[in-house]
Structure formats: structure tokens, C-alpha cells
Amino acid sequence: GLYRVDPDRGTWEPFHEHSEICNPHVQFEPSRGEDILVQWNRGCRTDAEGRIVRLVGDEGATLYVIDRNGANERVLPVGKPLTTPASGHECWIGTSGRILLTTAEGNTYTVSPGDAACRLVCRGFLFVHISVSLDGRFFVADDFAHGRLYVGHIASGRLFPLCESASSCRWDRFFSQPHPYMTPDDKFVIFNSDVTGVGQVWAAEIPAGFLDALADGPAGSP
């Protein structure tokens, strides 16, 4: 279940239930705050005490959107049979009402409620965690095959490597996963790395002109 919390009154209440949202990653759409993005782990199972015993079934994960009251459920065209399953890492693209997501094979897509299909942004990288700049133009993602961080331009699919995170990128050690995001001024990318043996927070400076070159390049170019 999903719960609505009022920090001013100190109250909480359930407002939406679903039997297969054991890892929902809920996110309010930022412009109006009317819609909520939910990850649906089809086939997940929990025991009597609520512990996850199976994170996802053969169908894999997909996504759906509900309104702020928990109604008007809209399943997005993500995961089998239209794409490989969602990786479970997605975010709203600024105030556009669209969503950016990665899938199990690392492809990156955009989609919005009501679309018949996702639009491919880029492929060929094992991208997992993904985040979008405040203005909705750029994204940053971690390539789990190498621990490398990339910054891309959403409209064109053009992307550049930014830096090596030097993180081990292990699925069983969350602090080793980079989880990168761009600061609101577009000057730094913040990420995790366990290069020293422990999980620490790092910052990579985005060079002057880097984003301009990324935006001005030809669509689809590396």
C-alpha cells in the first residue's frame, strides 16, 4: 500500500493498494503534483510478515501512474511484451509530464501516460540509475558494466562520458551503486563510489561548454 503523510498534522493514511508493488519507487509529477509514478513488480511475493521473498516474476517490472487520490490507474507501455522489463529506475522529465526510464538490458526510453509505445533515447550501454537535470534537457546515468558516468541530451539521444566512478557496482551492495544526479545549477554530478572500500559521496565537475557541445551536436551522434 501507499500512504499519504501530513507532516504538519503528524498524520498518515493509506490511499492506494496493489498486491505487487513491493518496490514501488513512488514519485510525484513535479509541475502540478497531481500524478504519481509507481513501479509495478509483476509477480513479486511477500511472506506473512511482509518480507519480500520474490522481488519480481517472469513478466518483469512495468510502471503505472495514479492520481494523487490513488485512482485513475494508467499502465504505461513499459516491459514485456513491448520492451524488456523496466529496471526499476525512472524519473519525471522536468515539468514535461514525460518519464525517462532504463530497462533490463540498459536501453533508455521516454514515455508519458496515454502513449501507445515508448520512444527510444539511446541503447548500447548497461544504464541502470538515471536522473534528469532540473530544466528537463539532460540526463545522467551510470553504466554498470564499467562504473562510468554519462551525461546525455534527451531530445537527440547524444551522450558523452563524464567520468569514471571507480565504484564496484555490485547488486548486493547498494552503497557501491553510483546513483548519479545533476545539481540544480548543472555544474556538478553527485554520485556514490566505494573506490576507497567504503561507500562515500563524490562530486564530478561538469566542464565549461560540455553541455552546450552535447546539445548542439547532431542527433544520435556519440
mmCIF file of C-alpha atoms in Angstrom:
data_model
loop_
_atom_site.group_PDB
_atom_site.id
_atom_site.type_symbol
_atom_site.label_atom_id
_atom_site.label_comp_id
_atom_site.label_asym_id
_atom_site.label_seq_id
_atom_site.Cartn_x
_atom_site.Cartn_y
_atom_site.Cartn_z
ATOM 1 C CA GLY A 1 0.000 0.000 0.000
ATOM 2 C CA LEU A 2 0.879 3.662 -0.466
ATOM 3 C CA TYR A 3 0.436 6.122 2.378
ATOM 4 C CA ARG A 4 -0.269 9.839 2.426
ATOM 5 C CA VAL A 5 1.644 11.677 5.164
ATOM 6 C CA ASP A 6 0.784 15.134 6.512
ATOM 7 C CA PRO A 7 3.899 16.379 8.339
ATOM 8 C CA ASP A 8 2.106 19.467 9.690
ATOM 9 C CA ARG A 9 -0.590 17.438 11.426
ATOM 10 C CA GLY A 10 1.593 14.409 12.069
ATOM 11 C CA THR A 11 -0.955 12.075 10.450
ATOM 12 C CA TRP A 12 -0.807 9.353 7.837
ATOM 13 C CA GLU A 13 -3.371 7.301 5.937
ATOM 14 C CA PRO A 14 -3.364 4.625 3.201
ATOM 15 C CA PHE A 15 -4.716 5.858 -0.124
ATOM 16 C CA HIS A 16 -3.786 3.177 -2.699
ATOM 17 C CA GLU A 17 -3.279 -0.607 -2.596
ATOM 18 C CA HIS A 18 -1.875 -3.110 -5.087
ATOM 19 C CA SER A 19 -0.721 -6.682 -4.444
ATOM 20 C CA GLU A 20 2.503 -6.381 -6.491
ATOM 21 C CA ILE A 21 4.099 -3.057 -5.557
ATOM 22 C CA CYS A 22 6.718 -4.384 -3.143
ATOM 23 C CA ASN A 23 9.306 -1.920 -4.525
ATOM 24 C CA PRO A 24 7.210 0.994 -5.827
ATOM 25 C CA HIS A 25 9.709 3.906 -6.077
ATOM 26 C CA VAL A 26 6.799 6.393 -5.918
ATOM 27 C CA GLN A 27 7.365 9.892 -7.350
ATOM 28 C CA PHE A 28 5.050 12.893 -7.638
ATOM 29 C CA GLU A 29 4.978 14.605 -11.047
ATOM 30 C CA PRO A 30 6.756 17.865 -10.127
ATOM 31 C CA SER A 31 4.893 20.551 -12.083
ATOM 32 C CA ARG A 32 1.349 20.139 -10.730
ATOM 33 C CA GLY A 33 1.697 17.372 -8.157
ATOM 34 C CA GLU A 34 -1.450 15.645 -9.441
ATOM 35 C CA ASP A 35 0.015 12.361 -10.738
ATOM 36 C CA ILE A 36 2.171 9.747 -9.016
ATOM 37 C CA LEU A 37 4.506 7.338 -10.815
ATOM 38 C CA VAL A 38 4.545 3.783 -9.402
ATOM 39 C CA GLN A 39 6.746 0.782 -10.202
ATOM 40 C CA TRP A 40 4.778 -2.471 -10.558
ATOM 41 C CA ASN A 41 6.920 -5.575 -9.879
ATOM 42 C CA ARG A 42 4.705 -8.127 -11.573
ATOM 43 C CA GLY A 43 4.988 -11.491 -9.817
ATOM 44 C CA CYS A 44 6.604 -10.236 -6.620
ATOM 45 C CA ARG A 45 5.707 -12.120 -3.440
ATOM 46 C CA THR A 46 5.971 -11.394 0.277
ATOM 47 C CA ASP A 47 5.601 -13.655 3.298
ATOM 48 C CA ALA A 48 3.053 -13.287 6.103
ATOM 49 C CA GLU A 49 5.240 -10.720 7.846
ATOM 50 C CA GLY A 50 5.665 -8.590 4.729
ATOM 51 C CA ARG A 51 9.229 -9.614 3.880
ATOM 52 C CA ILE A 52 9.980 -9.877 0.162
ATOM 53 C CA VAL A 53 10.568 -13.488 -0.878
ATOM 54 C CA ARG A 54 10.496 -12.831 -4.647
ATOM 55 C CA LEU A 55 11.218 -9.373 -5.993
ATOM 56 C CA VAL A 56 9.769 -9.894 -9.471
ATOM 57 C CA GLY A 57 8.298 -12.696 -11.583
ATOM 58 C CA ASP A 58 8.889 -13.797 -15.171
ATOM 59 C CA GLU A 59 6.933 -10.860 -16.612
ATOM 60 C CA GLY A 60 9.298 -8.370 -15.014
ATOM 61 C CA ALA A 61 8.586 -4.862 -13.827
ATOM 62 C CA THR A 62 6.441 -2.237 -15.500
ATOM 63 C CA LEU A 63 5.154 1.210 -14.466
ATOM 64 C CA TYR A 64 1.813 2.869 -13.926
ATOM 65 C CA VAL A 65 0.515 6.294 -12.951
ATOM 66 C CA ILE A 66 -2.253 7.141 -10.483
ATOM 67 C CA ASP A 67 -3.717 10.459 -9.442
ATOM 68 C CA ARG A 68 -2.983 11.930 -6.016
ATOM 69 C CA ASN A 69 -6.138 10.279 -4.605
ATOM 70 C CA GLY A 70 -4.938 6.798 -5.634
ATOM 71 C CA ALA A 71 -7.400 6.429 -8.512
ATOM 72 C CA ASN A 72 -7.302 6.698 -12.341
ATOM 73 C CA GLU A 73 -4.681 3.968 -12.756
ATOM 74 C CA ARG A 74 -2.899 4.144 -16.131
ATOM 75 C CA VAL A 75 -0.436 1.376 -17.051
ATOM 76 C CA LEU A 76 2.446 2.590 -19.220
ATOM 77 C CA PRO A 77 3.698 0.649 -22.295
ATOM 78 C CA VAL A 78 6.844 -0.467 -20.472
ATOM 79 C CA GLY A 79 8.181 -4.011 -20.064
ATOM 80 C CA LYS A 80 7.047 -7.250 -21.654
ATOM 81 C CA PRO A 81 5.747 -7.656 -24.310
ATOM 82 C CA LEU A 82 6.659 -4.159 -25.607
ATOM 83 C CA THR A 83 10.156 -3.725 -24.157
ATOM 84 C CA THR A 84 12.363 -5.685 -21.839
ATOM 85 C CA PRO A 85 11.290 -5.215 -18.205
ATOM 86 C CA ALA A 86 11.817 -1.874 -16.504
ATOM 87 C CA SER A 87 14.986 -1.859 -14.411
ATOM 88 C CA GLY A 88 13.136 -0.074 -11.612
ATOM 89 C CA HIS A 89 14.898 3.246 -12.168
ATOM 90 C CA GLU A 90 12.884 6.064 -13.682
ATOM 91 C CA CYS A 91 12.092 9.745 -13.154
ATOM 92 C CA TRP A 92 9.883 12.559 -14.412
ATOM 93 C CA ILE A 93 11.451 14.824 -17.050
ATOM 94 C CA GLY A 94 11.214 18.300 -15.567
ATOM 95 C CA THR A 95 7.724 19.735 -15.984
ATOM 96 C CA SER A 96 7.061 17.990 -19.327
ATOM 97 C CA GLY A 97 4.768 15.299 -17.911
ATOM 98 C CA ARG A 98 7.023 12.685 -19.539
ATOM 99 C CA ILE A 99 9.097 9.966 -17.870
ATOM 100 C CA LEU A 100 12.650 8.789 -18.523
ATOM 101 C CA LEU A 101 13.494 5.176 -17.671
ATOM 102 C CA THR A 102 16.018 2.411 -18.121
ATOM 103 C CA THR A 103 15.192 -1.221 -18.894
ATOM 104 C CA ALA A 104 16.803 -4.538 -18.023
ATOM 105 C CA GLU A 105 19.177 -4.519 -20.999
ATOM 106 C CA GLY A 106 20.204 -0.921 -20.298
ATOM 107 C CA ASN A 107 18.247 0.869 -23.023
ATOM 108 C CA THR A 108 16.871 4.307 -22.167
ATOM 109 C CA TYR A 109 13.329 5.370 -23.131
ATOM 110 C CA THR A 110 10.869 8.185 -22.636
ATOM 111 C CA VAL A 111 7.116 7.693 -22.230
ATOM 112 C CA SER A 112 4.090 9.569 -20.950
ATOM 113 C CA PRO A 113 0.635 8.451 -19.775
ATOM 114 C CA GLY A 114 -1.537 7.708 -22.806
ATOM 115 C CA ASP A 115 1.320 6.765 -25.147
ATOM 116 C CA ALA A 116 0.977 3.569 -27.174
ATOM 117 C CA ALA A 117 4.720 2.911 -27.088
ATOM 118 C CA CYS A 118 7.946 4.162 -25.548
ATOM 119 C CA ARG A 119 10.393 6.300 -27.523
ATOM 120 C CA LEU A 120 13.980 5.042 -27.593
ATOM 121 C CA VAL A 121 16.534 7.624 -26.436
ATOM 122 C CA CYS A 122 19.720 5.542 -26.593
ATOM 123 C CA ARG A 123 20.972 1.963 -26.470
ATOM 124 C CA GLY A 124 24.233 0.083 -26.179
ATOM 125 C CA PHE A 125 25.056 0.838 -22.552
ATOM 126 C CA LEU A 126 24.142 -1.006 -19.373
ATOM 127 C CA PHE A 127 22.498 2.083 -17.870
ATOM 128 C CA VAL A 128 20.693 1.496 -14.574
ATOM 129 C CA HIS A 129 20.181 4.551 -12.339
ATOM 130 C CA ILE A 130 19.100 7.664 -14.190
ATOM 131 C CA SER A 131 18.282 11.247 -13.311
ATOM 132 C CA VAL A 132 17.277 14.381 -15.229
ATOM 133 C CA SER A 133 18.526 17.955 -14.970
ATOM 134 C CA LEU A 134 16.187 20.493 -13.409
ATOM 135 C CA ASP A 135 15.358 22.046 -16.803
ATOM 136 C CA GLY A 136 14.462 18.625 -18.260
ATOM 137 C CA ARG A 137 17.028 18.766 -21.093
ATOM 138 C CA PHE A 138 19.816 16.472 -19.931
ATOM 139 C CA PHE A 139 20.161 13.153 -18.149
ATOM 140 C CA VAL A 140 22.940 11.456 -16.209
ATOM 141 C CA ALA A 141 23.206 7.669 -15.897
ATOM 142 C CA ASP A 142 25.592 5.027 -14.567
ATOM 143 C CA ASP A 143 26.924 2.295 -16.869
ATOM 144 C CA PHE A 144 27.071 -0.770 -14.602
ATOM 145 C CA ALA A 145 29.379 -2.654 -16.969
ATOM 146 C CA HIS A 146 32.229 -0.222 -16.314
ATOM 147 C CA GLY A 147 31.156 2.098 -13.479
ATOM 148 C CA ARG A 148 31.354 5.014 -15.915
ATOM 149 C CA LEU A 149 29.008 8.019 -15.697
ATOM 150 C CA TYR A 150 27.468 9.507 -18.837
ATOM 151 C CA VAL A 151 25.590 12.727 -19.469
ATOM 152 C CA GLY A 152 23.109 12.771 -22.348
ATOM 153 C CA HIS A 153 20.783 15.113 -24.209
ATOM 154 C CA ILE A 154 17.244 13.723 -24.066
ATOM 155 C CA ALA A 155 15.885 15.214 -27.302
ATOM 156 C CA SER A 156 18.711 13.979 -29.533
ATOM 157 C CA GLY A 157 19.996 10.913 -27.664
ATOM 158 C CA ARG A 158 23.539 12.312 -27.907
ATOM 159 C CA LEU A 159 25.727 11.481 -24.883
ATOM 160 C CA PHE A 160 29.287 11.945 -23.596
ATOM 161 C CA PRO A 161 31.205 10.092 -20.868
ATOM 162 C CA LEU A 162 31.763 12.398 -17.897
ATOM 163 C CA CYS A 163 33.984 10.409 -15.528
ATOM 164 C CA GLU A 164 34.808 7.020 -14.025
ATOM 165 C CA SER A 165 33.036 6.454 -10.724
ATOM 166 C CA ALA A 166 35.537 3.648 -9.900
ATOM 167 C CA SER A 167 32.691 2.018 -7.975
ATOM 168 C CA SER A 168 32.296 -1.749 -7.912
ATOM 169 C CA CYS A 169 28.625 -1.513 -8.972
ATOM 170 C CA ARG A 170 27.525 -4.618 -7.078
ATOM 171 C CA TRP A 171 23.859 -5.535 -6.933
ATOM 172 C CA ASP A 172 24.218 -6.786 -3.335
ATOM 173 C CA ARG A 173 25.899 -3.601 -2.026
ATOM 174 C CA PHE A 174 23.676 -0.568 -2.514
ATOM 175 C CA PHE A 175 26.392 1.861 -1.424
ATOM 176 C CA SER A 176 28.518 0.659 -4.360
ATOM 177 C CA GLN A 177 25.902 1.800 -6.882
ATOM 178 C CA PRO A 178 26.607 5.318 -8.244
ATOM 179 C CA HIS A 179 23.008 6.687 -8.301
ATOM 180 C CA PRO A 180 24.183 9.883 -10.062
ATOM 181 C CA TYR A 181 22.237 13.140 -10.235
ATOM 182 C CA MET A 182 22.978 16.632 -11.523
ATOM 183 C CA THR A 183 22.975 19.634 -9.182
ATOM 184 C CA PRO A 184 20.284 22.256 -9.946
ATOM 185 C CA ASP A 185 22.865 24.660 -11.414
ATOM 186 C CA ASP A 186 24.088 21.971 -13.887
ATOM 187 C CA LYS A 187 27.669 22.357 -12.621
ATOM 188 C CA PHE A 188 28.253 19.048 -10.846
ATOM 189 C CA VAL A 189 27.174 15.414 -10.878
ATOM 190 C CA ILE A 190 26.855 13.879 -7.395
ATOM 191 C CA PHE A 191 27.366 10.121 -7.086
ATOM 192 C CA ASN A 192 28.297 7.234 -4.774
ATOM 193 C CA SER A 193 31.539 5.287 -5.005
ATOM 194 C CA ASP A 194 33.160 2.573 -2.901
ATOM 195 C CA VAL A 195 36.597 3.051 -4.514
ATOM 196 C CA THR A 196 38.119 3.542 -1.031
ATOM 197 C CA GLY A 197 36.475 0.381 0.282
ATOM 198 C CA VAL A 198 33.547 2.161 1.909
ATOM 199 C CA GLY A 199 30.578 3.955 0.383
ATOM 200 C CA GLN A 200 31.199 7.703 0.050
ATOM 201 C CA VAL A 201 29.591 10.633 -1.769
ATOM 202 C CA TRP A 202 31.611 12.217 -4.578
ATOM 203 C CA ALA A 203 31.169 15.155 -6.964
ATOM 204 C CA ALA A 204 32.346 15.417 -10.575
ATOM 205 C CA GLU A 205 32.541 18.899 -12.083
ATOM 206 C CA ILE A 206 30.892 19.327 -15.487
ATOM 207 C CA PRO A 207 33.432 21.190 -17.654
ATOM 208 C CA ALA A 208 32.549 24.561 -19.167
ATOM 209 C CA GLY A 209 30.981 24.079 -22.597
ATOM 210 C CA PHE A 210 30.317 20.365 -22.015
ATOM 211 C CA LEU A 211 26.508 20.663 -22.009
ATOM 212 C CA ASP A 212 26.486 23.165 -24.891
ATOM 213 C CA ALA A 213 28.500 20.775 -27.049
ATOM 214 C CA LEU A 214 26.184 17.960 -26.077
ATOM 215 C CA ALA A 215 23.033 19.906 -27.002
ATOM 216 C CA ASP A 216 24.413 21.363 -30.245
ATOM 217 C CA GLY A 217 25.746 18.122 -31.718
ATOM 218 C CA PRO A 218 23.924 16.105 -34.417
ATOM 219 C CA ALA A 219 21.152 13.810 -33.234
ATOM 220 C CA GLY A 220 22.234 10.257 -32.496
ATOM 221 C CA SER A 221 25.973 11.015 -32.596
ATOM 222 C CA PRO A 222 28.166 9.575 -29.827
#
